[in-house]
Short mmCIF file of C-alpha atoms and ligand atoms in Angstrom, two decimals:
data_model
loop_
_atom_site.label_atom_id
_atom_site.label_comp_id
_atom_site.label_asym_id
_atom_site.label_seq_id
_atom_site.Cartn_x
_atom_site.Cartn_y
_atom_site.Cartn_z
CA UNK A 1 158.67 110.43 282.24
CA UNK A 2 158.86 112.66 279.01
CA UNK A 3 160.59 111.90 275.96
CA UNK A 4 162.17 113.57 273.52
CA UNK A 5 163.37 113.43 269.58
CA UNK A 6 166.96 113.01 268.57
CA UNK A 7 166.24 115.83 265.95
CA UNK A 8 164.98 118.23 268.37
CA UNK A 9 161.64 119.26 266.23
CA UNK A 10 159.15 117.36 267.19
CA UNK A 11 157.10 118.21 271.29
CA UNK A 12 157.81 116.15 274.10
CA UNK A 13 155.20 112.54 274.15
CA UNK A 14 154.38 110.95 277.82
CA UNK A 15 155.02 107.51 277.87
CA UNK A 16 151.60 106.68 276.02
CA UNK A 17 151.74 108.61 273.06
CA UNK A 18 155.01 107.79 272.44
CA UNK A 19 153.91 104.40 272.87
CA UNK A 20 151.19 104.82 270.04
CA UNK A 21 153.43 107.22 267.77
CA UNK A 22 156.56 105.32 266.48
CA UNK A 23 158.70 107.90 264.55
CA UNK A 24 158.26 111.24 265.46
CA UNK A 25 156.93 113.97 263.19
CA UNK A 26 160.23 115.52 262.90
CA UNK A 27 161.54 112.11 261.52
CA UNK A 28 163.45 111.26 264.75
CA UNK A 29 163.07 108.65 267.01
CA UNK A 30 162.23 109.41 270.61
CA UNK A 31 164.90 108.56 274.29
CA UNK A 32 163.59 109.56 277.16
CA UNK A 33 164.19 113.01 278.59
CA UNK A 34 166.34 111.76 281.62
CA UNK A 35 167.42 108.09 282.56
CA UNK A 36 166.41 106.50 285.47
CA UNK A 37 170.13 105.95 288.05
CA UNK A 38 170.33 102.82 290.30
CA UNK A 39 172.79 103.07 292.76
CA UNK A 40 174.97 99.41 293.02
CA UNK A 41 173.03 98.66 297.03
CA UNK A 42 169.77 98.76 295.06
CA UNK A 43 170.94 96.79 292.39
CA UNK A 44 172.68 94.21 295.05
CA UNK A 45 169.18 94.22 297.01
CA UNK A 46 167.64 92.44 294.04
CA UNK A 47 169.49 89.35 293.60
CA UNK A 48 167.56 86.62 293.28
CA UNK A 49 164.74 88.46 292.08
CA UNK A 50 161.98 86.62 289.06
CA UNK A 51 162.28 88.16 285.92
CA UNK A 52 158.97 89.47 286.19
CA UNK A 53 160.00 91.61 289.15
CA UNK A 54 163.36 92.54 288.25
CA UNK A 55 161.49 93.48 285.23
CA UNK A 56 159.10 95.97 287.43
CA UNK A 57 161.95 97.62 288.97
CA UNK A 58 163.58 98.15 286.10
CA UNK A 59 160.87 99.52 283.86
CA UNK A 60 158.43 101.10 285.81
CA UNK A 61 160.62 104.63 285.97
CA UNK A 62 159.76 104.88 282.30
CA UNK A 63 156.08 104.11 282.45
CA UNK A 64 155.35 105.50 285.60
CA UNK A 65 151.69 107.91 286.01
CA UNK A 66 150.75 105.99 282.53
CA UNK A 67 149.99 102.76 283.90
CA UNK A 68 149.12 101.65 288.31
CA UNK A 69 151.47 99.76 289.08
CA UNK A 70 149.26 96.49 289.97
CA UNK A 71 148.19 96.49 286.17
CA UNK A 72 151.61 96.91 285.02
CA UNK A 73 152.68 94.32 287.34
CA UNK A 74 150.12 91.54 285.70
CA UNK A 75 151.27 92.49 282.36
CA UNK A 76 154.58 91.69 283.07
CA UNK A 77 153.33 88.11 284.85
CA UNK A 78 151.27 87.53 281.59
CA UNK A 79 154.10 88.33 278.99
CA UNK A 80 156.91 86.62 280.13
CA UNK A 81 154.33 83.84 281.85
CA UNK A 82 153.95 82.52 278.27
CA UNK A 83 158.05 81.74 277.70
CA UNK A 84 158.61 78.06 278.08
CA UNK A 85 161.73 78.28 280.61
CA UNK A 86 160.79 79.38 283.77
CA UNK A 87 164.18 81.07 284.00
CA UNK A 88 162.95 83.01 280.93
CA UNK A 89 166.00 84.09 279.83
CA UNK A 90 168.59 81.22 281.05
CA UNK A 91 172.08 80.98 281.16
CA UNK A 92 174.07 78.32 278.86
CA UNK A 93 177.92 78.06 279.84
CA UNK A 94 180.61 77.62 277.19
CA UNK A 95 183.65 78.17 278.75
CA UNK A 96 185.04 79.25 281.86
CA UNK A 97 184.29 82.43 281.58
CA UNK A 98 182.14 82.40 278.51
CA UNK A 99 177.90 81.94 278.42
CA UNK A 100 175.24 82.27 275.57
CA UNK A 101 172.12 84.09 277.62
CA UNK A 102 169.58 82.11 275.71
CA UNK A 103 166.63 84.83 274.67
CA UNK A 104 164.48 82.25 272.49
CA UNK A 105 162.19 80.22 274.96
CA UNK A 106 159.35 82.81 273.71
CA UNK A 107 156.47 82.07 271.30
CA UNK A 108 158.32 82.48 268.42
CA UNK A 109 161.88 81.56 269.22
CA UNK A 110 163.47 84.52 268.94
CA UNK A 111 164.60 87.28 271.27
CA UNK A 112 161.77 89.46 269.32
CA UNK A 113 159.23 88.15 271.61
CA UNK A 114 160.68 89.77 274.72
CA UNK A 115 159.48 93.30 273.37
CA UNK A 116 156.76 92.31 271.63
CA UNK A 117 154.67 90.15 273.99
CA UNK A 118 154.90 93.29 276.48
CA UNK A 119 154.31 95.99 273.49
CA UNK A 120 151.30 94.27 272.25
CA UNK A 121 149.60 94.34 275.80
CA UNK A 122 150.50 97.73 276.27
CA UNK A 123 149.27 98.77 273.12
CA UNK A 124 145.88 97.07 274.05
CA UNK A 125 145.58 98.29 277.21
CA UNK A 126 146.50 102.04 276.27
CA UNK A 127 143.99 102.02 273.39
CA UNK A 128 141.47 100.06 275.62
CA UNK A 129 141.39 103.21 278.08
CA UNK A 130 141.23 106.12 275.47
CA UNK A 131 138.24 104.23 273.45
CA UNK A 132 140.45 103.89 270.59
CA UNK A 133 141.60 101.39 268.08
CA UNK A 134 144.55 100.90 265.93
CA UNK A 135 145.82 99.14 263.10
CA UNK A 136 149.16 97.76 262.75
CA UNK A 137 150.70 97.74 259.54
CA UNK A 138 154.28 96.78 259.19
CA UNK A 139 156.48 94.36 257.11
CA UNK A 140 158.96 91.72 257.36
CA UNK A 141 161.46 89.66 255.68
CA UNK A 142 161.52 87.09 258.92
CA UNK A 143 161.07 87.16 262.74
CA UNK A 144 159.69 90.32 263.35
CA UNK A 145 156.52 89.61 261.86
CA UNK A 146 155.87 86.74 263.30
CA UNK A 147 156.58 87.95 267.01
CA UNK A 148 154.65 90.91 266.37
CA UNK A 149 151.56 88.67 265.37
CA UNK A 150 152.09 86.49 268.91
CA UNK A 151 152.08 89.76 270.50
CA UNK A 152 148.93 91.03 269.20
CA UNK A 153 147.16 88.13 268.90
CA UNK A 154 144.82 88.29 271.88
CA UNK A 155 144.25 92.20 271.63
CA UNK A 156 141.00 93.62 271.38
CA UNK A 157 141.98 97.13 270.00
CA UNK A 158 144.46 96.20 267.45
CA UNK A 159 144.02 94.88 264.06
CA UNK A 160 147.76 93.65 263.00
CA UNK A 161 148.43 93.52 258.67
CA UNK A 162 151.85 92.18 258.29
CA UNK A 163 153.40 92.30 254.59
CA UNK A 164 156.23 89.72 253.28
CA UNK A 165 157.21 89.18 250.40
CA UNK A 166 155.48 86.31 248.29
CA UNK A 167 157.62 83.14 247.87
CA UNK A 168 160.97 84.78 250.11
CA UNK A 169 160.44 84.24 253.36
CA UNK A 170 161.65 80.77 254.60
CA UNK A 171 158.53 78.07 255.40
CA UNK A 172 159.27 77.74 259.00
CA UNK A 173 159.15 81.97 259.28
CA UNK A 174 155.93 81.86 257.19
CA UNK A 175 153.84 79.11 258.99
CA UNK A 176 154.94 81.07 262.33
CA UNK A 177 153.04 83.80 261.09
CA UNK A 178 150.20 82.40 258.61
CA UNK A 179 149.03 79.82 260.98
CA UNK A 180 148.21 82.18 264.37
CA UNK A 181 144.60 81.93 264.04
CA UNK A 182 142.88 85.70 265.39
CA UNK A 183 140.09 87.83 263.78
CA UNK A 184 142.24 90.40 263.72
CA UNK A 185 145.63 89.20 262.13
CA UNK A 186 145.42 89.56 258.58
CA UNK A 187 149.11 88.12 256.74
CA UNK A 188 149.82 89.86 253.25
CA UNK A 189 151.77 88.06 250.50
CA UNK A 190 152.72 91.04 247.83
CA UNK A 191 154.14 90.03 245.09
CA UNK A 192 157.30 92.09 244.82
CA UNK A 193 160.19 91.96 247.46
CA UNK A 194 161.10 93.37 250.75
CA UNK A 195 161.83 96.80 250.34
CA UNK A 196 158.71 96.74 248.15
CA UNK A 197 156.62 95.67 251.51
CA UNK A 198 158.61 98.25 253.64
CA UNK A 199 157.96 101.21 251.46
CA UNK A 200 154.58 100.76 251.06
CA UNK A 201 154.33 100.93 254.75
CA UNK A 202 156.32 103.69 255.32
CA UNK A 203 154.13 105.50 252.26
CA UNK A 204 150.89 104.47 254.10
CA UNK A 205 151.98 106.02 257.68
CA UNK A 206 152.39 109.21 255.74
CA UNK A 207 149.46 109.21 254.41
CA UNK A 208 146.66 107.68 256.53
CA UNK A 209 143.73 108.46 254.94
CA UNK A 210 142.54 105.28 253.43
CA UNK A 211 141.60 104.45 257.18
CA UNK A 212 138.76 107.37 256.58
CA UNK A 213 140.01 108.81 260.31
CA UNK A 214 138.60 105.82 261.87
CA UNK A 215 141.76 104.91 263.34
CA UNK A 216 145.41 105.14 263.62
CA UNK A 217 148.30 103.20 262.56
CA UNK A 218 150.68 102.08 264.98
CA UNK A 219 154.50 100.96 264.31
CA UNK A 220 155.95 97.72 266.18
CA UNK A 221 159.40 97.94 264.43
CA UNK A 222 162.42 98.40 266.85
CA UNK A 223 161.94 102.08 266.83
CA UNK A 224 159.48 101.96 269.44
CA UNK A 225 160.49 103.10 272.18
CA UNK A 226 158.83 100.23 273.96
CA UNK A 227 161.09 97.64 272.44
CA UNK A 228 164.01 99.05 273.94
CA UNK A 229 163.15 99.42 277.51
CA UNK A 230 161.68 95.36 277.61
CA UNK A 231 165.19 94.71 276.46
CA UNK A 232 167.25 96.53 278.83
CA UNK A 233 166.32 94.19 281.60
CA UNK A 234 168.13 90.63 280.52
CA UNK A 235 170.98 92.49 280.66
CA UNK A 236 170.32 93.28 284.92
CA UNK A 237 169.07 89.46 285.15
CA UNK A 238 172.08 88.02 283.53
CA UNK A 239 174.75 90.62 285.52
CA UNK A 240 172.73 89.64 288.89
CA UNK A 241 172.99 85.63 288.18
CA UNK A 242 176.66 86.30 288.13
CA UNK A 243 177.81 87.86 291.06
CA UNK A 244 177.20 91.37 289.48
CA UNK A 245 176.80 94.25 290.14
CA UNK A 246 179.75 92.94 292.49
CA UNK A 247 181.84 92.55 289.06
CA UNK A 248 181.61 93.55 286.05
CA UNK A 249 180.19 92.18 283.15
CA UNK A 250 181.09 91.84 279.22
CA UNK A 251 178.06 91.82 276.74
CA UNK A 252 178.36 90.74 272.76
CA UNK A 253 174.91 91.54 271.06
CA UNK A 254 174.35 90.15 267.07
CA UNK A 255 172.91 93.26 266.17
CA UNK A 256 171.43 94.62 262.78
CA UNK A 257 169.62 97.66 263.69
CA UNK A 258 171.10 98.54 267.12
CA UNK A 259 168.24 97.49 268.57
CA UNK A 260 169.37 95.36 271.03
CA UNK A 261 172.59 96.67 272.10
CA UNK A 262 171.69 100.21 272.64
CA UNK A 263 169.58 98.45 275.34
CA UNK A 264 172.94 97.05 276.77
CA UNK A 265 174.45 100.52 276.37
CA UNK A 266 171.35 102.11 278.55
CA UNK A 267 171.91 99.25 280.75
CA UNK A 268 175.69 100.71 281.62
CA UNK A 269 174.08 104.44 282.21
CA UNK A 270 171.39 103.35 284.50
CA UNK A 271 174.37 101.89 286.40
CA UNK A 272 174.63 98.41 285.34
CA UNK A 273 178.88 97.84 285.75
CA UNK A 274 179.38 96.68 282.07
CA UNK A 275 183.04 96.51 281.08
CA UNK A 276 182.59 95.86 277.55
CA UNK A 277 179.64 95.78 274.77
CA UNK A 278 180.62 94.29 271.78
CA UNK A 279 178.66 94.68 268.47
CA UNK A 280 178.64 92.04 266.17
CA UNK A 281 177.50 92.37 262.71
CA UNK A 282 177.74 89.71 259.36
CA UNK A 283 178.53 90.89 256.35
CA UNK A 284 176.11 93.78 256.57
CA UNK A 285 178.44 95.49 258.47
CA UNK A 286 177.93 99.08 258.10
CA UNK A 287 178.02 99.68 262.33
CA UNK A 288 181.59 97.83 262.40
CA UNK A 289 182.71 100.17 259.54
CA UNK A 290 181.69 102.80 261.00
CA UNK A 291 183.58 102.00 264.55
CA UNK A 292 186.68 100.90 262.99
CA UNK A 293 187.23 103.79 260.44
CA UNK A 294 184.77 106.82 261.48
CA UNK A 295 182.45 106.55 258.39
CA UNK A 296 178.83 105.84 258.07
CA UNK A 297 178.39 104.74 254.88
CA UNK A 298 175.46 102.45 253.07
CA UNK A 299 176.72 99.70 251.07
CA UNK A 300 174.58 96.85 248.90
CA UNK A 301 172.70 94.81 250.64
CA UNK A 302 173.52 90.97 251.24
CA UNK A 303 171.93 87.98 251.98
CA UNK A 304 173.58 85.86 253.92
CA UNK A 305 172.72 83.24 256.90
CA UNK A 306 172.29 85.45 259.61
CA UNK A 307 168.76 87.05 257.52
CA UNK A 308 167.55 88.96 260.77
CA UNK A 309 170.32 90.99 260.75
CA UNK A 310 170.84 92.00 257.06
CA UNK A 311 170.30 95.66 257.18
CA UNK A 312 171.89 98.75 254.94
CA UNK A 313 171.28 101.34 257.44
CA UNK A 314 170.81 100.93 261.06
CA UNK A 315 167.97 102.52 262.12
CA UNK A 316 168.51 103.24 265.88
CA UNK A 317 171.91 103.81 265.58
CA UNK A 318 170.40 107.37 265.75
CA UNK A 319 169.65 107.10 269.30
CA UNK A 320 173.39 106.94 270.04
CA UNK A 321 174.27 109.62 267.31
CA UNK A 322 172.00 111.80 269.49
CA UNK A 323 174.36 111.44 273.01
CA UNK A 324 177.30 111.50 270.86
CA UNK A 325 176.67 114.84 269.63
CA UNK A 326 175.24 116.34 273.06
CA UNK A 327 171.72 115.72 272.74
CA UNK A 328 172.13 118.33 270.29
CA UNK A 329 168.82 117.27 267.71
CA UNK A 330 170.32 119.64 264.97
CA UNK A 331 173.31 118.39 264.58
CA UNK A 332 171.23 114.86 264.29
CA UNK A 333 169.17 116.10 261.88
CA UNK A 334 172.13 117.18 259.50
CA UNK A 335 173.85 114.34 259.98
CA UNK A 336 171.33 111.79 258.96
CA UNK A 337 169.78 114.32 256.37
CA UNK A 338 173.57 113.80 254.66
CA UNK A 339 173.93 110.06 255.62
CA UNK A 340 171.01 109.71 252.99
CA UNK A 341 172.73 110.67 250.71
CA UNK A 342 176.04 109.48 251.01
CA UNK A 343 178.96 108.78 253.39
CA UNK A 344 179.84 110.71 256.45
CA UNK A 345 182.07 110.72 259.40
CA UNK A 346 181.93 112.71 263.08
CA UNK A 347 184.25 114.94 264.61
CA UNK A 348 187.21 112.87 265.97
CA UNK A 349 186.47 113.29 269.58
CA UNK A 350 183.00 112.22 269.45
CA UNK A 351 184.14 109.24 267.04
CA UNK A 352 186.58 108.17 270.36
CA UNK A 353 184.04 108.39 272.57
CA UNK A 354 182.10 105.46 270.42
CA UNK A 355 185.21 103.57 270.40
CA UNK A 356 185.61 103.68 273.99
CA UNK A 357 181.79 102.32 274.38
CA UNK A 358 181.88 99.32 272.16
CA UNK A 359 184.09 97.40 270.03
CA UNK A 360 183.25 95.34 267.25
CA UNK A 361 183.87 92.74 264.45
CA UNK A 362 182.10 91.41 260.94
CA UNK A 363 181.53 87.85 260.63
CA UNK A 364 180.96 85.74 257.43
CA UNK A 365 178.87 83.04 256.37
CA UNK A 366 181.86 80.68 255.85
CA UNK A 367 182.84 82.03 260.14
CA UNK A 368 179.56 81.53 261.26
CA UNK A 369 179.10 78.07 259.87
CA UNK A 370 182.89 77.41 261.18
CA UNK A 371 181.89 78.88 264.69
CA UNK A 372 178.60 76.41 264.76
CA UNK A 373 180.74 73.10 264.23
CA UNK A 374 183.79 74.27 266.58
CA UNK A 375 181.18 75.24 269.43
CA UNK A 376 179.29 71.89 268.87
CA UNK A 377 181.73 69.98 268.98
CA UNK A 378 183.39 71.69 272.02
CA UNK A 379 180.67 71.18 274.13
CA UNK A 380 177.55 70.00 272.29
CA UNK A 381 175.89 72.78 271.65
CA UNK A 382 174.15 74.30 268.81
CA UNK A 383 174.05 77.90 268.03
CA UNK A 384 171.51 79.59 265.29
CA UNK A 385 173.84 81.67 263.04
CA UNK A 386 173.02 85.19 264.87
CA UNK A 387 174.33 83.56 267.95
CA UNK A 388 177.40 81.92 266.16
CA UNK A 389 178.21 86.01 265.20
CA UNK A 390 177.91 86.90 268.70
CA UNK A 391 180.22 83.75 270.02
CA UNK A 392 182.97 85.04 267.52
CA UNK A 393 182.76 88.70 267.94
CA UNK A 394 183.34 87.85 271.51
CA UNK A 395 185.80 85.27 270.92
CA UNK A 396 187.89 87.85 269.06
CA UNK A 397 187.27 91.09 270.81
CA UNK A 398 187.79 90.20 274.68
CA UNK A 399 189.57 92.59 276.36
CA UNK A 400 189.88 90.87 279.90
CA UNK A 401 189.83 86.92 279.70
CA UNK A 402 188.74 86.99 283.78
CA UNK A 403 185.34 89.07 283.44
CA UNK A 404 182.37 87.05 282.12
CA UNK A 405 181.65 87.36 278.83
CA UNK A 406 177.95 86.72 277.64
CA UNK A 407 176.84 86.52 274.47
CA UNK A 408 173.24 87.11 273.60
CA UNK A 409 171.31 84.15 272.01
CA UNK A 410 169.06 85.68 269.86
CA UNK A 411 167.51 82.81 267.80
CA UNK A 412 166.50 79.52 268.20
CA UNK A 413 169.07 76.77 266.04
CA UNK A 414 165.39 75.15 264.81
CA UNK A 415 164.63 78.42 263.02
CA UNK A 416 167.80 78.56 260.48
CA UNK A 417 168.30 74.91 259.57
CA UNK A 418 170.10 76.11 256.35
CA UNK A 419 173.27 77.46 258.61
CA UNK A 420 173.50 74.56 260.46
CA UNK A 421 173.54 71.91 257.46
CA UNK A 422 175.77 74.39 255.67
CA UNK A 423 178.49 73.96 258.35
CA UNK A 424 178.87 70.31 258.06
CA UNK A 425 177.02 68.87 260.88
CA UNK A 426 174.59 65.75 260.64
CA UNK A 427 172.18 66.80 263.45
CA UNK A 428 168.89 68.34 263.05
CA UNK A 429 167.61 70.97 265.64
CA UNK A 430 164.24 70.00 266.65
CA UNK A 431 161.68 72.47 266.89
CA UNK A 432 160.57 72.64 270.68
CA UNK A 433 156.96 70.66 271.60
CA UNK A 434 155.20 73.79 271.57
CA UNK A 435 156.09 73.84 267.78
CA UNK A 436 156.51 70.03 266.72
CA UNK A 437 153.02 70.41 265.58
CA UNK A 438 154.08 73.88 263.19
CA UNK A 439 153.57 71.81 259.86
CA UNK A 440 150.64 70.35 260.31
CA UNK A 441 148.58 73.65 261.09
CA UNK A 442 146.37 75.34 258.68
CA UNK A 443 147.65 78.58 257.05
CA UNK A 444 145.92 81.70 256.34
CA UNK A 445 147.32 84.23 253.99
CA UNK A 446 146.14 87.00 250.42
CA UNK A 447 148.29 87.41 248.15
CA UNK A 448 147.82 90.75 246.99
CA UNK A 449 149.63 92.84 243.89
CA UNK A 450 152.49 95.37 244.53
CA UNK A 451 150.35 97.76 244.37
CA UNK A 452 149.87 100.23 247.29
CA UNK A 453 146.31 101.24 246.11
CA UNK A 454 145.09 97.64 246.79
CA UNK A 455 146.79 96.88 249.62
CA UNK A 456 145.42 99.83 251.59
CA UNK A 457 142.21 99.29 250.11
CA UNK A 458 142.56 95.30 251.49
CA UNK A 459 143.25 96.79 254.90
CA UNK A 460 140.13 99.68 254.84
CA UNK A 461 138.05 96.39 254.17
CA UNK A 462 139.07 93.93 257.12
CA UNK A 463 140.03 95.87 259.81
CA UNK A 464 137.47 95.08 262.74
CA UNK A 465 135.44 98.32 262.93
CA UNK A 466 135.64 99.45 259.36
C1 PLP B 501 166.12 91.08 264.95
C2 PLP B 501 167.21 90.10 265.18
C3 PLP B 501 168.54 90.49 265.39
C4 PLP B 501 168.99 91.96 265.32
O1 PLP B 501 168.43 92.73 266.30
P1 PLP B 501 168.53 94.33 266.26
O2 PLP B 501 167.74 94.82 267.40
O3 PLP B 501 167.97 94.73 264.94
O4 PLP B 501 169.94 94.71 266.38
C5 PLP B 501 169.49 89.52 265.66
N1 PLP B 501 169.16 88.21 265.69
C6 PLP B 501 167.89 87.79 265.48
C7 PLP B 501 167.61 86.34 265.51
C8 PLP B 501 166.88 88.70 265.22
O5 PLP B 501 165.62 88.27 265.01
#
C-alpha cells in the first residue's frame, strides 16, 4: 500500500515511513493511495469474529509487505489483550433502537487507547528492525497524552516527552500520565498554556537539530495515519453484532478533530452499509458550521465540559477536503493556505456532497449536563460529557427511527466528574479496579520554563541514547 498527501507535493511513503513521518513535508497529511473494497459475503463470513481478528482482516490491506502477518497478528492479541472487557469494545443499549458502543475499557479510559496501544507497538517494532530510535515529543491539554504514554510505555526504541501545561490539566488526567513509571517517559510541566506546549512542538519538528542527528522525532497526534486505520474497525465489530452488513447501520461520533469519524466515513467506502454518520461537536463547533452553512471559519476557543474536543480548527478535516475536491492536492493546498487566514467556503456541489455524507449538531454545556441526568435516569446509565454530545446529536439528527443508531462512547464517566456533578446528580462514577489505586501512586514530573531553548535542551539530555 502507498500513500499519498492531500496537497499533492510531497512523494509517495510505504506504510512504514508514513508510519514514522506524521505530517508530510508538503504540510499535508497522508490517505492511502487506494482503499481496500469488501464485498458484503466477505463481510457476512466474519460474524462472530474476536476483535483481534476482525481487526486483522480489516487492517492488514494497509500494512501489508511492511509487517508478516504472524507478527502483526500478535500485536493485535497484545494491544487489545490489555482492555479490561473481553468484548473490547461492548455494546450498551439505550433504547430500542439506540446503543452507546462503549470505547473506554482501555488503559486509560478513553477511546485514545484503541490507536495508541497498536501505534506504539508498531512504532517499536518498525524502529526495532531499521536499528533506529525515536523520540516522541508531543503535547496535551488531556487524554491524548496520557494514552500515548500507555502506548509507549514498554517500547524499547522510543523515548516519549509529553508537554502540558503546569497547573491546567485536571488531577485525574495528570496522575494518568505522571505516575506510568518507564525509563523512557519523561512528563513536562511548562509553565505557560496549551498552545504554548503545542507550538513549541510543532517549532521543534521543524527544526530537529537539538537531537544532534541522533534520532528522529515521531508524531502520535491523530494525524497519523496509524490512528485512523485502528479506528476504522469498531465500526465493522459493532455493524456485525447487529445483524449488519444485512442492515444498515447509523453512527454518531463526538468528534473534535475528525479523527474519529473520518474512520466511520472510510468504514462506508470500504463497504461497510452505513446509512448515516452524524458529527457531533460542543460549542467548538466549527465542523457543524461548516456543514450547515458552507463556511470554514475559526472562531475563539472555549472551554467547556467536553475538554477533549475543544478545538479551533480541525485538523483532519483535510483528509475529507481532499475527496471532496477530487483528490485534487492543489486545490487542498489553496484552500487551507486561505483557511489560515480567514473564512472560506467550497463550490456548492462539493459542499452537497458533504451534506449528503454526514449531518450534524452543536451541543452545550447546559445540553450535555441535561442529556447526562435524562439518560440516567431513563435507564441508569451514566455518560462522560463527550458521550452525552454524541447521545443528543443522535437524538436530534435521526433520519430513520428503525435502523440502529450507535453512538460512540468515547470517555469513561470517572474521567470528567465535573460534568456529571454539574448536571445535578448525587452519584459518583467510580474509577474501574485497575485505577482505584490512581491516587495513591507516586508521580513523576519537571517543570520546566516556556522557553523552547530549555525544553529541547531537557530532551537532548534524557533521551536514552543521548
Ligand atoms: C480525543 C477525544 C475526542 C475527539 O476525537 P477526535 O478524533 O479528535 O475527533 C472525543 N472524546 C474524547 C473523550 C476524546 O478523548
Amino acid at each position: 500500500m502507498r500513500y499519498i498527501s492531500t496537497r499533492g507535493e510531497a512523494p509517495a511513503l510505504g506504510f512504514e515511513d508514513v508510519l514514522l513521518t506524521g505530517l508530510a513535508p508538503d504540510g499535508g497529511l497522508y490517505v492511502p493511495e487506494s482503499l481496500p473494497h469488501f464485498s458484503l459475503e466477505e463481510i457476512r463470513s466474519w460474524r462472530g469474529l474476536p476483535y483481534t481478528e476482525l481487526a486483522f482482516n480489516i487492517m492488514y490491506p494497509f500494512v501489508d509487505e511492511a509487517i508478516p502477518e504472524a507478527d502483526f497478528r500478535q500485536m493485535l492479541d497484545e494491544t487489545y489483550g490489555v482492555f479490561a472487557h473481553k468484548a473490547v469494545a461492548p455494546l450498551v443499549q439505550l433504547d430500542t433502537n439506540e446503543w452507546v458502543m462503549e470505547l473506554f475499557r482501555g488503559p486509560t479510559l478513553a477511546f485514545k487507547d484503541f490507536a495508541l496501544q497498536l501505534l506504539g507497538r508498531l512504532l517499536d517494532y518498525v524502529l526495532g528492525k531499521r536499528k533506529q530510535h525515536a523520540v516522541i515529543m508531543g503535547a496535551t491539554s488531556g487524554d491524548t497524552g496520557s494514552a500515548a504514554i500507555e502506548g509507549c510505555r514498554r517500547c524499547e526504541h522510543v523515548d516519549i516527552f509529553i508537554l502540558h501545561p503546569h497547573g491546567r490539566v485536571s488531577e485525574v488526567q495528570r496522575r494518568q500520565m505522571t505516575t506510568v513509571q518507564g525509563d523512557n517517559i519523561h512528563n513536562i510541566a511548562v509553565r505557560g498554556n496549551f498552545d504554548d506546549c503545542q507550538r513549541m512542538v510543532k517549532e521543534s519538528f521543524g527544526d530537529q537539530s537539538f537531537l544532534g542527528g541522533k534520532a528522529r522525532l515521531a508524531a502520535v497526534n491523530s494525524i497519523n495515519w496509524a490512528r485512523i486505520m485502528a479506528q476504522i474497525v469498531y465500526y465493522f465489530h459493532a455493524s456485525l453484532a447487529l445483524g449488519g452488513p444485512d442492515r444498515s447501520m447509523a453512527f454518531s461520533v463526538p468528534t473534535g478533530n475528525f479523527g474519529d469519524i473520518f474512520a466511520g466515513y472510510l468504514a462506508k467506502k470500504m463497504g461497510l452499509p452505513v446509512s448515516q454518520l452524524v458529527i457531533a461537536t460542543n460549542r467548538n463547533d466549527i465542523l457543524h458550521r461548516f456543514m450547515s452553512g458552507n463556511k470554514y471559519e475559526q472562531h475563539q476557543l472555549e472551554h467547556t465540559l467536553s475538554p477533549s474536543m475543544d478545538i479551533m480548527v480541525s485538523s483532519n478535516f483535510e483528509r475529507l477536503l481532499f475527496d471532496l475536491h477530487g483528490r485534487d492536492g492543489r486545490a487542498v493546498k489553496e484552500l487551507l493556505e486561505s483557511a489560515a487566514k480567514g473564512p472560506v467556503s467550497i463550490e456548492d456541489y462539493r459542499w452537497k456532497q458533504a451534506r449528503k455524507l454526514f449531518d450534524s449538531a452543536a451541543v452545550d454545556d447546559k445540553t450535555t449536563c441535561d442529556t447526562i441526568r435524562e439518560v440516567y435516569q431513563q435507564n441508569e446509565y451514566l455518560l462522560d460529557p463527550h458521550t452525552a454530545i454524541g447521545v443528543r446529536a443522535a437524538r436530534d439528527c435521526r433520519r430513520d427511527a428503525r435502523i440502529p443508531m450507535i453512538t460512540l462512547g468515547t470517555a469513561h464517566p470517572a474521567k470528567f466528574p465535573d460534568a456529571i456533578v454539574e448536571s445535578g446528580l448525587t452519584v459518583k462514577p467510580e474509577l474501574p479496579a485497575h485505577m482505584a489505586d490512581l491516587f495513591e501512586r507516586e508521580e513523576r514530573y519537571t517543570v520546566l520554563d516556556n522557553d523552547r531553548a530549555g525544553v529541547q535542551d531537557f530532551i537532548a539530555k534524557h533521551w536514552k541514547n543521548s
